[in-house]
């Protein structure tokens, strides 16, 4: 998320400019003070002052000299991405995972909780609190916790409006359960929206300020970042493309609508199609597989030339493409990134989607929309959860960094031998 360009007080302006420097280094890697001043439109004196402040917080450091124009050498600056860390928590229907990331999105370690018992959701919530609390206790570098939950998530009141196949999650008030639970701030987002933040922050191919992340997995969701800010809607639950109908008289959906896109291209829908009598013959043993396993098997078979598998992948691609046409026409993003399990269908799916968009989306818009498959190395939704926290940190580096510095020094004061010293790379 980019910061608002407006700041009303000198303190707010200073925080805003510190945030711009941190975000600039996050995107760019290394830069000199002079380059930074030029590109961020700040005076050299202002940059020197802001950089000194950020160095004192340990957020950035000098990296030796750089070649610059005119043969002069200048000192390089870089973000200490591993100095500050965030926790990401991914809530799927029956699986919860917790990951520790640095603020550049690199996964440091992760753990999976035992499968959630649908009759004991409070037990799962308590377990998350315990495990995250334990990590915070032993790791003073953590500055925030981000959580990604299946949508539609009513962000303003902290509740999930609908979770297909796992209704128990609807009873959880996430803000009440986690809002004040930890020593660091906690931020919660719907999974596809979190995924959009992850793409924007952590994938260097994603450079546009208006992008859409199209999550096609067990559910179908969408996160749209328009000119640097997530499209929210009045309750923080906008852009639920999975429940946009593509057939007035189509399959009934748990949301009450008919013909929802999710009923045709989610992994659940694909698995259901593979289990129908005419298809079951083509995919022996498919009934006993999980949704994820069935889809992985389908995509493998399609790659090795299996005719029925190829036909089914093409049908799925048409639905995904149909979704992309709607995304182009509704939001006009510069880049659409398709992610989660169905993106594993690969090039065959991508090319068919691109063809459909080039034929059906509005002329004038379609020529300017790039469509890509997600390439984030770790689990995209878990990374998204981390991105929710990291984006807040990048927006408020000074205040959140200060809190961490305080907690690091407190810890060192109490346990002088246990504080791990940081060595700049
Ligand atoms: Zn629906």
CSV table of C-alpha atoms and ligand atoms in Angstrom, one decimal:
chain,number,residue,atom,x,y,z
A,1,UNK,CA,0.0,0.0,0.0
A,2,UNK,CA,1.3,3.4,-0.8
A,3,UNK,CA,0.9,6.2,1.6
A,4,UNK,CA,-1.5,9.1,1.2
A,5,UNK,CA,0.3,12.0,-0.5
A,6,UNK,CA,-1.2,14.4,2.1
A,7,UNK,CA,0.3,15.1,5.5
A,8,UNK,CA,-1.0,17.8,7.7
A,9,UNK,CA,1.8,18.4,10.3
A,10,UNK,CA,5.6,18.5,10.1
A,11,UNK,CA,5.7,15.2,12.1
A,12,UNK,CA,3.3,13.5,9.8
A,13,UNK,CA,5.2,14.8,6.8
A,14,UNK,CA,8.5,13.4,8.2
A,15,UNK,CA,6.8,10.0,8.8
A,16,UNK,CA,5.4,10.1,5.3
A,17,UNK,CA,8.8,10.9,3.8
A,18,UNK,CA,10.5,8.2,5.9
A,19,UNK,CA,7.9,5.8,4.6
A,20,UNK,CA,8.6,6.8,1.0
A,21,UNK,CA,12.3,6.2,1.5
A,22,UNK,CA,11.7,2.8,3.0
A,23,UNK,CA,9.3,1.8,0.2
A,24,UNK,CA,11.7,3.1,-2.4
A,25,UNK,CA,14.6,1.0,-1.1
A,26,UNK,CA,12.2,-1.9,-0.7
A,27,UNK,CA,11.4,-1.8,-4.4
A,28,UNK,CA,14.8,-0.7,-5.7
A,29,UNK,CA,17.3,-2.5,-3.5
A,30,UNK,CA,20.2,-0.1,-3.3
A,31,UNK,CA,20.4,3.6,-3.9
A,32,UNK,CA,22.6,6.7,-3.1
A,33,UNK,CA,21.3,9.7,-1.3
A,34,UNK,CA,21.5,11.8,-4.4
A,35,UNK,CA,19.5,9.3,-6.5
A,36,UNK,CA,16.9,9.1,-3.8
A,37,UNK,CA,16.5,12.9,-3.6
A,38,UNK,CA,16.1,13.1,-7.3
A,39,UNK,CA,13.5,10.3,-7.6
A,40,UNK,CA,11.5,11.2,-4.6
A,41,UNK,CA,11.6,14.9,-5.3
A,42,UNK,CA,13.2,15.8,-1.9
A,43,UNK,CA,16.0,18.2,-1.2
A,44,UNK,CA,19.5,16.6,-0.5
A,45,UNK,CA,19.3,18.2,3.0
A,46,UNK,CA,16.0,16.6,3.8
A,47,UNK,CA,17.2,13.2,2.5
A,48,UNK,CA,20.3,13.4,4.7
A,49,UNK,CA,18.2,14.1,7.8
A,50,UNK,CA,15.6,11.4,7.1
A,51,UNK,CA,18.3,8.8,6.2
A,52,UNK,CA,20.2,9.6,9.5
A,53,UNK,CA,17.0,9.0,11.4
A,54,UNK,CA,16.3,5.7,9.6
A,55,UNK,CA,19.9,4.5,10.2
A,56,UNK,CA,19.6,5.3,13.9
A,57,UNK,CA,16.4,3.1,14.0
A,58,UNK,CA,18.4,0.3,12.3
A,59,UNK,CA,16.0,0.3,9.3
A,60,UNK,CA,18.6,1.1,6.7
A,61,UNK,CA,22.3,0.9,6.5
A,62,UNK,CA,25.2,2.0,4.3
A,63,UNK,CA,26.6,-0.6,1.9
A,64,UNK,CA,29.9,0.8,0.6
A,65,UNK,CA,30.4,2.9,-2.5
A,66,UNK,CA,28.4,3.0,-5.7
A,67,UNK,CA,29.5,4.1,-9.2
A,68,UNK,CA,27.4,7.1,-10.2
A,69,UNK,CA,27.2,9.4,-13.2
A,70,UNK,CA,30.2,11.6,-13.9
A,71,UNK,CA,32.6,9.1,-12.4
A,72,UNK,CA,32.0,10.2,-8.9
A,73,UNK,CA,31.5,7.6,-6.2
A,74,UNK,CA,28.7,7.8,-3.6
A,75,UNK,CA,27.7,5.7,-0.7
A,76,UNK,CA,25.0,3.1,-1.2
A,77,UNK,CA,22.0,2.7,1.1
A,78,UNK,CA,20.0,-0.4,1.6
A,79,UNK,CA,17.0,-1.6,3.6
A,80,UNK,CA,17.8,-4.0,6.5
A,81,UNK,CA,15.0,-6.3,5.4
A,82,UNK,CA,15.9,-9.0,8.0
A,83,UNK,CA,16.2,-6.7,10.9
A,84,UNK,CA,12.4,-6.4,11.2
A,85,UNK,CA,10.1,-9.4,10.9
A,86,UNK,CA,6.4,-10.1,10.7
A,87,UNK,CA,4.2,-13.1,11.4
A,88,UNK,CA,1.6,-14.2,8.8
A,89,UNK,CA,-1.3,-16.4,9.9
A,90,UNK,CA,-3.3,-18.1,7.2
A,91,UNK,CA,-6.8,-19.3,8.1
A,92,UNK,CA,-8.1,-21.7,5.4
A,93,UNK,CA,-11.3,-23.7,6.1
A,94,UNK,CA,-9.7,-26.6,7.9
A,95,UNK,CA,-6.0,-25.6,7.9
A,96,UNK,CA,-4.2,-22.9,9.7
A,97,UNK,CA,-0.6,-22.1,9.1
A,98,UNK,CA,1.8,-19.6,10.7
A,99,UNK,CA,4.9,-18.2,9.0
A,100,UNK,CA,7.7,-15.9,10.1
A,101,UNK,CA,8.9,-13.5,7.3
A,102,UNK,CA,11.3,-10.7,7.0
A,103,UNK,CA,9.8,-7.4,5.7
A,104,UNK,CA,10.9,-8.2,2.1
A,105,UNK,CA,8.6,-11.2,2.1
A,106,UNK,CA,11.3,-13.9,2.6
A,107,UNK,CA,9.9,-16.9,4.5
A,108,UNK,CA,12.1,-17.7,7.5
A,109,UNK,CA,10.1,-20.6,8.9
A,110,UNK,CA,6.6,-21.9,9.1
A,111,UNK,CA,4.4,-24.3,11.0
A,112,UNK,CA,1.1,-25.9,10.3
A,113,UNK,CA,-1.5,-26.5,13.1
A,114,UNK,CA,-3.4,-29.7,13.4
A,115,UNK,CA,-6.6,-29.8,11.2
A,116,UNK,CA,-9.4,-27.7,12.6
A,117,UNK,CA,-12.2,-29.6,14.3
A,118,UNK,CA,-15.4,-28.0,12.9
A,119,UNK,CA,-17.0,-28.4,16.4
A,120,UNK,CA,-14.1,-26.7,18.2
A,121,UNK,CA,-13.4,-23.5,16.4
A,122,UNK,CA,-12.7,-21.7,19.7
A,123,UNK,CA,-10.0,-24.3,20.4
A,124,UNK,CA,-8.3,-23.4,17.1
A,125,UNK,CA,-8.5,-19.7,17.9
A,126,UNK,CA,-6.9,-20.3,21.3
A,127,UNK,CA,-4.1,-22.4,19.7
A,128,UNK,CA,-3.3,-19.6,17.3
A,129,UNK,CA,-3.1,-17.1,20.2
A,130,UNK,CA,-0.8,-19.4,22.1
A,131,UNK,CA,1.6,-20.1,19.2
A,132,UNK,CA,1.8,-16.5,18.0
A,133,UNK,CA,2.2,-15.3,21.6
A,134,UNK,CA,5.1,-17.8,22.1
A,135,UNK,CA,6.9,-16.5,19.0
A,136,UNK,CA,6.5,-12.9,20.1
A,137,UNK,CA,7.9,-13.8,23.5
A,138,UNK,CA,11.1,-15.2,22.1
A,139,UNK,CA,11.6,-13.0,19.1
A,140,UNK,CA,11.9,-9.2,19.6
A,141,UNK,CA,12.4,-8.5,15.9
A,142,UNK,CA,8.7,-9.1,15.2
A,143,UNK,CA,6.9,-5.8,14.6
A,144,UNK,CA,3.4,-6.9,13.5
A,145,UNK,CA,1.1,-9.8,12.9
A,146,UNK,CA,-0.9,-10.1,9.7
A,147,UNK,CA,-3.8,-12.5,9.2
A,148,UNK,CA,-5.5,-13.7,6.0
A,149,UNK,CA,-9.0,-15.2,6.3
A,150,UNK,CA,-11.4,-16.7,3.7
A,151,UNK,CA,-13.9,-14.1,2.4
A,152,UNK,CA,-16.1,-12.3,2.2
A,153,UNK,CA,-14.7,-10.8,5.3
A,154,UNK,CA,-16.5,-7.8,6.8
A,155,UNK,CA,-13.4,-5.9,7.9
A,156,UNK,CA,-15.2,-3.2,9.8
A,157,UNK,CA,-16.8,-5.6,12.2
A,158,UNK,CA,-14.2,-8.4,12.1
A,159,UNK,CA,-16.5,-11.2,10.9
A,160,UNK,CA,-16.6,-13.5,7.9
A,161,UNK,CA,-19.9,-13.3,6.1
A,162,UNK,CA,-19.9,-16.7,4.5
A,163,UNK,CA,-17.5,-19.7,4.6
A,164,UNK,CA,-18.6,-22.4,2.3
A,165,UNK,CA,-18.1,-25.9,3.8
A,166,UNK,CA,-17.0,-24.6,7.2
A,167,UNK,CA,-19.8,-22.4,8.7
A,168,UNK,CA,-18.3,-22.4,12.2
A,169,UNK,CA,-15.9,-19.7,11.3
A,170,UNK,CA,-18.8,-17.3,10.9
A,171,UNK,CA,-19.2,-17.2,14.6
A,172,UNK,CA,-15.7,-15.8,15.2
A,173,UNK,CA,-15.2,-12.1,15.9
A,174,UNK,CA,-11.6,-11.8,14.7
A,175,UNK,CA,-11.1,-8.2,16.0
A,176,UNK,CA,-12.3,-9.3,19.4
A,177,UNK,CA,-10.1,-12.4,19.4
A,178,UNK,CA,-6.9,-11.0,18.0
A,179,UNK,CA,-7.1,-7.2,18.0
A,180,UNK,CA,-5.5,-6.7,21.4
A,181,UNK,CA,-4.1,-10.1,21.9
A,182,UNK,CA,-0.4,-9.4,21.3
A,183,UNK,CA,2.3,-7.0,22.1
A,184,UNK,CA,2.5,-5.9,18.5
A,185,UNK,CA,-0.4,-4.6,16.3
A,186,UNK,CA,-2.5,-7.2,14.4
A,187,UNK,CA,-4.0,-6.6,11.0
A,188,UNK,CA,-6.6,-8.8,9.4
A,189,UNK,CA,-7.6,-9.1,5.7
A,190,UNK,CA,-9.6,-11.3,3.4
A,191,UNK,CA,-7.3,-13.8,1.6
A,192,UNK,CA,-7.4,-12.5,-2.0
A,193,UNK,CA,-7.0,-8.9,-0.8
A,194,UNK,CA,-4.0,-10.0,1.3
A,195,UNK,CA,-2.7,-11.8,-1.9
A,196,UNK,CA,-3.0,-8.6,-3.9
A,197,UNK,CA,-0.8,-6.8,-1.3
A,198,UNK,CA,1.7,-9.7,-1.5
A,199,UNK,CA,2.0,-9.4,-5.2
A,200,UNK,CA,2.4,-5.6,-5.1
A,201,UNK,CA,5.0,-5.7,-2.4
A,202,UNK,CA,7.0,-8.9,-3.0
A,203,UNK,CA,7.0,-9.7,-6.8
A,204,UNK,CA,9.4,-7.5,-8.7
A,205,UNK,CA,7.4,-8.1,-12.0
A,206,UNK,CA,4.5,-6.3,-10.5
A,207,UNK,CA,5.2,-2.6,-11.0
A,208,UNK,CA,1.9,-1.0,-11.8
A,209,UNK,CA,-0.1,0.9,-9.1
A,210,UNK,CA,-3.4,-0.6,-10.3
A,211,UNK,CA,-3.4,-4.4,-10.2
A,212,UNK,CA,-5.8,-7.3,-9.6
A,213,UNK,CA,-5.0,-10.5,-7.8
A,214,UNK,CA,-7.4,-13.3,-8.9
A,215,UNK,CA,-7.3,-16.1,-6.4
A,216,UNK,CA,-8.6,-19.4,-7.9
A,217,UNK,CA,-8.4,-22.1,-5.3
A,218,UNK,CA,-10.8,-23.8,-2.9
A,219,UNK,CA,-12.7,-20.5,-3.1
A,220,UNK,CA,-12.6,-17.9,-5.9
A,221,UNK,CA,-11.7,-14.3,-4.8
A,222,UNK,CA,-10.3,-11.1,-6.0
A,223,UNK,CA,-8.2,-8.3,-4.5
A,224,UNK,CA,-7.9,-5.0,-6.4
A,225,UNK,CA,-5.3,-2.4,-5.7
A,226,UNK,CA,-6.3,0.8,-7.5
A,227,UNK,CA,-3.7,3.6,-7.6
A,228,UNK,CA,-1.9,2.1,-4.6
A,229,UNK,CA,-4.9,1.5,-2.3
A,230,UNK,CA,-7.1,-1.6,-1.9
A,231,UNK,CA,-10.6,-1.2,-3.2
A,232,UNK,CA,-12.6,-1.6,0.1
A,233,UNK,CA,-16.3,-1.0,-0.3
A,234,UNK,CA,-18.3,0.2,2.7
A,235,UNK,CA,-17.6,-2.9,4.9
A,236,UNK,CA,-14.2,-3.8,3.5
A,237,UNK,CA,-15.7,-6.7,1.5
A,238,UNK,CA,-15.7,-5.3,-2.1
A,239,UNK,CA,-14.6,-7.2,-5.2
A,240,UNK,CA,-16.1,-10.6,-4.4
A,241,UNK,CA,-15.9,-11.9,-7.9
A,242,UNK,CA,-16.4,-15.5,-6.9
A,243,UNK,CA,-20.1,-14.7,-6.3
A,244,UNK,CA,-20.7,-12.8,-9.5
A,245,UNK,CA,-23.1,-14.9,-11.5
A,246,UNK,CA,-22.2,-16.1,-15.0
A,247,UNK,CA,-25.4,-17.9,-15.5
A,248,UNK,CA,-28.8,-16.6,-14.3
A,249,UNK,CA,-30.2,-20.1,-14.0
A,250,UNK,CA,-27.0,-21.8,-13.2
A,251,UNK,CA,-25.9,-24.0,-10.3
A,252,UNK,CA,-27.2,-22.9,-6.9
A,253,UNK,CA,-24.5,-21.4,-4.6
A,254,UNK,CA,-24.4,-21.4,-0.8
A,255,UNK,CA,-24.5,-17.6,-0.9
A,256,UNK,CA,-28.1,-17.7,-2.2
A,257,UNK,CA,-27.3,-16.7,-5.8
A,258,UNK,CA,-27.2,-19.0,-8.8
A,259,UNK,CA,-24.5,-19.6,-11.3
A,260,UNK,CA,-21.7,-18.0,-9.2
A,261,UNK,CA,-18.3,-18.1,-10.9
A,262,UNK,CA,-17.0,-20.1,-7.9
A,263,UNK,CA,-19.4,-22.9,-8.7
A,264,UNK,CA,-17.5,-23.5,-12.0
A,265,UNK,CA,-13.8,-23.1,-11.5
A,266,UNK,CA,-12.9,-23.6,-7.8
A,267,UNK,CA,-10.9,-26.7,-6.9
A,268,UNK,CA,-14.1,-28.0,-5.3
A,269,UNK,CA,-16.1,-27.5,-8.5
A,270,UNK,CA,-13.3,-29.1,-10.6
A,271,UNK,CA,-13.1,-32.1,-8.3
A,272,UNK,CA,-16.9,-32.5,-8.5
A,273,UNK,CA,-16.7,-32.5,-12.3
A,274,UNK,CA,-13.9,-35.1,-12.3
A,275,UNK,CA,-16.1,-37.4,-10.1
A,276,UNK,CA,-19.0,-37.4,-12.6
A,277,UNK,CA,-19.5,-40.8,-14.2
A,278,UNK,CA,-18.2,-39.9,-17.7
A,279,UNK,CA,-15.0,-38.4,-16.2
A,280,UNK,CA,-14.4,-40.9,-13.4
A,281,UNK,CA,-13.4,-43.5,-16.0
A,282,UNK,CA,-10.7,-41.1,-17.2
A,283,UNK,CA,-9.3,-40.4,-13.7
A,284,UNK,CA,-9.2,-43.7,-11.7
A,285,UNK,CA,-9.3,-43.2,-8.0
A,286,UNK,CA,-10.3,-39.5,-8.2
A,287,UNK,CA,-13.2,-39.9,-5.7
A,288,UNK,CA,-10.8,-40.7,-2.9
A,289,UNK,CA,-8.5,-37.7,-3.6
A,290,UNK,CA,-8.6,-34.3,-1.9
A,291,UNK,CA,-9.7,-31.4,-4.1
A,292,UNK,CA,-6.0,-30.2,-4.2
A,293,UNK,CA,-4.7,-33.6,-5.2
A,294,UNK,CA,-7.4,-34.2,-7.9
A,295,UNK,CA,-6.5,-30.8,-9.5
A,296,UNK,CA,-2.8,-31.5,-9.3
A,297,UNK,CA,-3.4,-34.8,-11.0
A,298,UNK,CA,-5.6,-33.2,-13.7
A,299,UNK,CA,-3.0,-30.6,-14.5
A,300,UNK,CA,-0.2,-33.3,-14.7
A,301,UNK,CA,-2.3,-35.4,-17.0
A,302,UNK,CA,-3.1,-32.4,-19.3
A,303,UNK,CA,0.7,-31.7,-19.5
A,304,UNK,CA,1.4,-35.2,-20.6
A,305,UNK,CA,-1.1,-35.0,-23.4
A,306,UNK,CA,-4.2,-36.8,-21.8
A,307,UNK,CA,-7.1,-35.8,-24.1
A,308,UNK,CA,-9.9,-35.6,-21.5
A,309,UNK,CA,-7.7,-33.7,-19.1
A,310,UNK,CA,-6.7,-31.2,-21.7
A,311,UNK,CA,-10.4,-30.6,-22.6
A,312,UNK,CA,-11.3,-30.1,-18.9
A,313,UNK,CA,-8.4,-27.7,-18.4
A,314,UNK,CA,-9.5,-25.7,-21.4
A,315,UNK,CA,-13.1,-25.5,-20.0
A,316,UNK,CA,-11.7,-24.3,-16.6
A,317,UNK,CA,-9.5,-21.7,-18.5
A,318,UNK,CA,-12.6,-20.4,-20.2
A,319,UNK,CA,-14.3,-19.7,-16.8
A,320,UNK,CA,-11.1,-18.1,-15.4
A,321,UNK,CA,-10.9,-16.1,-18.7
A,322,UNK,CA,-14.5,-15.1,-18.3
A,323,UNK,CA,-13.6,-13.9,-14.8
A,324,UNK,CA,-10.7,-11.9,-16.2
A,325,UNK,CA,-12.9,-10.2,-18.8
A,326,UNK,CA,-15.1,-9.0,-16.0
A,327,UNK,CA,-12.1,-7.8,-14.0
A,328,UNK,CA,-10.8,-5.9,-16.9
A,329,UNK,CA,-14.1,-4.2,-17.7
A,330,UNK,CA,-15.0,-3.5,-14.0
A,331,UNK,CA,-11.6,-2.3,-12.6
A,332,UNK,CA,-9.3,-1.6,-15.6
A,333,UNK,CA,-6.1,-2.9,-13.8
A,334,UNK,CA,-2.7,-2.7,-15.6
A,335,UNK,CA,-1.9,-6.3,-14.5
A,336,UNK,CA,-4.0,-9.3,-13.4
A,337,UNK,CA,-2.2,-12.0,-11.5
A,338,UNK,CA,-3.8,-15.4,-11.3
A,339,UNK,CA,-2.9,-17.3,-8.2
A,340,UNK,CA,-3.6,-20.2,-5.9
A,341,UNK,CA,-4.1,-23.9,-6.8
A,342,UNK,CA,-5.7,-23.5,-10.2
A,343,UNK,CA,-2.8,-21.3,-11.5
A,344,UNK,CA,-0.8,-24.5,-11.4
A,345,UNK,CA,-2.5,-25.5,-14.7
A,346,UNK,CA,0.2,-23.3,-16.1
A,347,UNK,CA,0.8,-22.0,-19.6
A,348,UNK,CA,-2.0,-23.8,-21.3
A,349,UNK,CA,-4.5,-22.1,-19.0
A,350,UNK,CA,-2.8,-18.7,-19.2
A,351,UNK,CA,-2.7,-18.6,-23.0
A,352,UNK,CA,-6.4,-19.5,-23.3
A,353,UNK,CA,-7.2,-16.8,-20.7
A,354,UNK,CA,-5.2,-14.3,-22.6
A,355,UNK,CA,-6.9,-15.2,-25.9
A,356,UNK,CA,-10.3,-14.8,-24.3
A,357,UNK,CA,-9.5,-11.4,-22.8
A,358,UNK,CA,-8.1,-10.2,-26.1
A,359,UNK,CA,-11.4,-11.2,-27.8
A,360,UNK,CA,-14.0,-10.3,-25.2
A,361,UNK,CA,-12.8,-7.5,-22.9
A,362,UNK,CA,-13.5,-3.9,-23.9
A,363,UNK,CA,-11.3,-2.6,-26.7
A,364,UNK,CA,-9.1,0.2,-25.4
A,365,UNK,CA,-8.7,-1.6,-22.1
A,366,UNK,CA,-7.7,-5.1,-23.1
A,367,UNK,CA,-4.6,-4.0,-25.1
A,368,UNK,CA,-3.3,-2.5,-21.9
A,369,UNK,CA,-3.9,-5.3,-19.5
A,370,UNK,CA,-1.1,-7.8,-18.8
A,371,UNK,CA,-2.1,-11.2,-17.5
A,372,UNK,CA,0.4,-13.3,-15.5
A,373,UNK,CA,0.5,-16.3,-13.2
A,374,UNK,CA,1.6,-15.8,-9.6
A,375,UNK,CA,5.2,-16.6,-9.0
A,376,UNK,CA,5.6,-16.0,-5.3
A,377,UNK,CA,7.7,-18.8,-3.9
A,378,UNK,CA,5.9,-19.5,-0.7
A,379,UNK,CA,2.2,-20.2,-0.1
A,380,UNK,CA,0.6,-17.1,-1.7
A,381,UNK,CA,-2.0,-16.6,1.0
A,382,UNK,CA,0.4,-17.1,3.9
A,383,UNK,CA,2.7,-14.6,2.2
A,384,UNK,CA,-0.3,-12.4,1.8
A,385,UNK,CA,-0.9,-12.5,5.5
A,386,UNK,CA,2.7,-11.4,6.0
A,387,UNK,CA,2.2,-8.6,3.4
A,388,UNK,CA,-0.8,-7.3,5.4
A,389,UNK,CA,1.6,-6.7,8.3
A,390,UNK,CA,4.6,-5.6,6.2
A,391,UNK,CA,2.6,-3.0,4.2
A,392,UNK,CA,1.6,-1.4,7.5
A,393,UNK,CA,5.2,-1.4,8.6
A,394,UNK,CA,6.4,0.2,5.3
A,395,UNK,CA,3.7,2.8,5.8
A,396,UNK,CA,4.6,3.6,9.4
A,397,UNK,CA,8.3,2.6,9.6
A,398,UNK,CA,9.3,5.2,12.2
A,399,UNK,CA,6.6,4.6,14.8
A,400,UNK,CA,6.5,0.8,14.4
A,401,UNK,CA,10.3,0.6,14.2
A,402,UNK,CA,10.6,2.7,17.4
A,403,UNK,CA,8.3,0.2,19.3
A,404,UNK,CA,10.5,-2.7,18.1
A,405,UNK,CA,13.7,-0.9,19.1
A,406,UNK,CA,12.2,-0.2,22.6
A,407,UNK,CA,11.2,-3.9,22.9
A,408,UNK,CA,14.6,-5.1,21.7
A,409,UNK,CA,16.5,-2.8,24.2
A,410,UNK,CA,14.1,-3.8,27.1
A,411,UNK,CA,14.8,-7.4,26.3
A,412,UNK,CA,18.5,-6.9,26.1
A,413,UNK,CA,18.4,-5.1,29.5
A,414,UNK,CA,16.7,-8.1,31.0
A,415,UNK,CA,18.6,-10.8,29.2
A,416,UNK,CA,21.9,-9.3,28.1
A,417,UNK,CA,23.3,-12.5,26.7
A,418,UNK,CA,20.2,-13.6,24.8
A,419,UNK,CA,19.7,-10.5,22.6
A,420,UNK,CA,20.9,-11.6,19.2
A,421,UNK,CA,23.1,-8.9,17.7
A,422,UNK,CA,22.3,-7.9,14.2
A,423,UNK,CA,25.1,-7.6,11.7
A,424,UNK,CA,24.3,-5.6,8.6
A,425,UNK,CA,24.9,-7.4,5.4
B,1,LIG,ZN1,-22.3,-17.4,-4.6
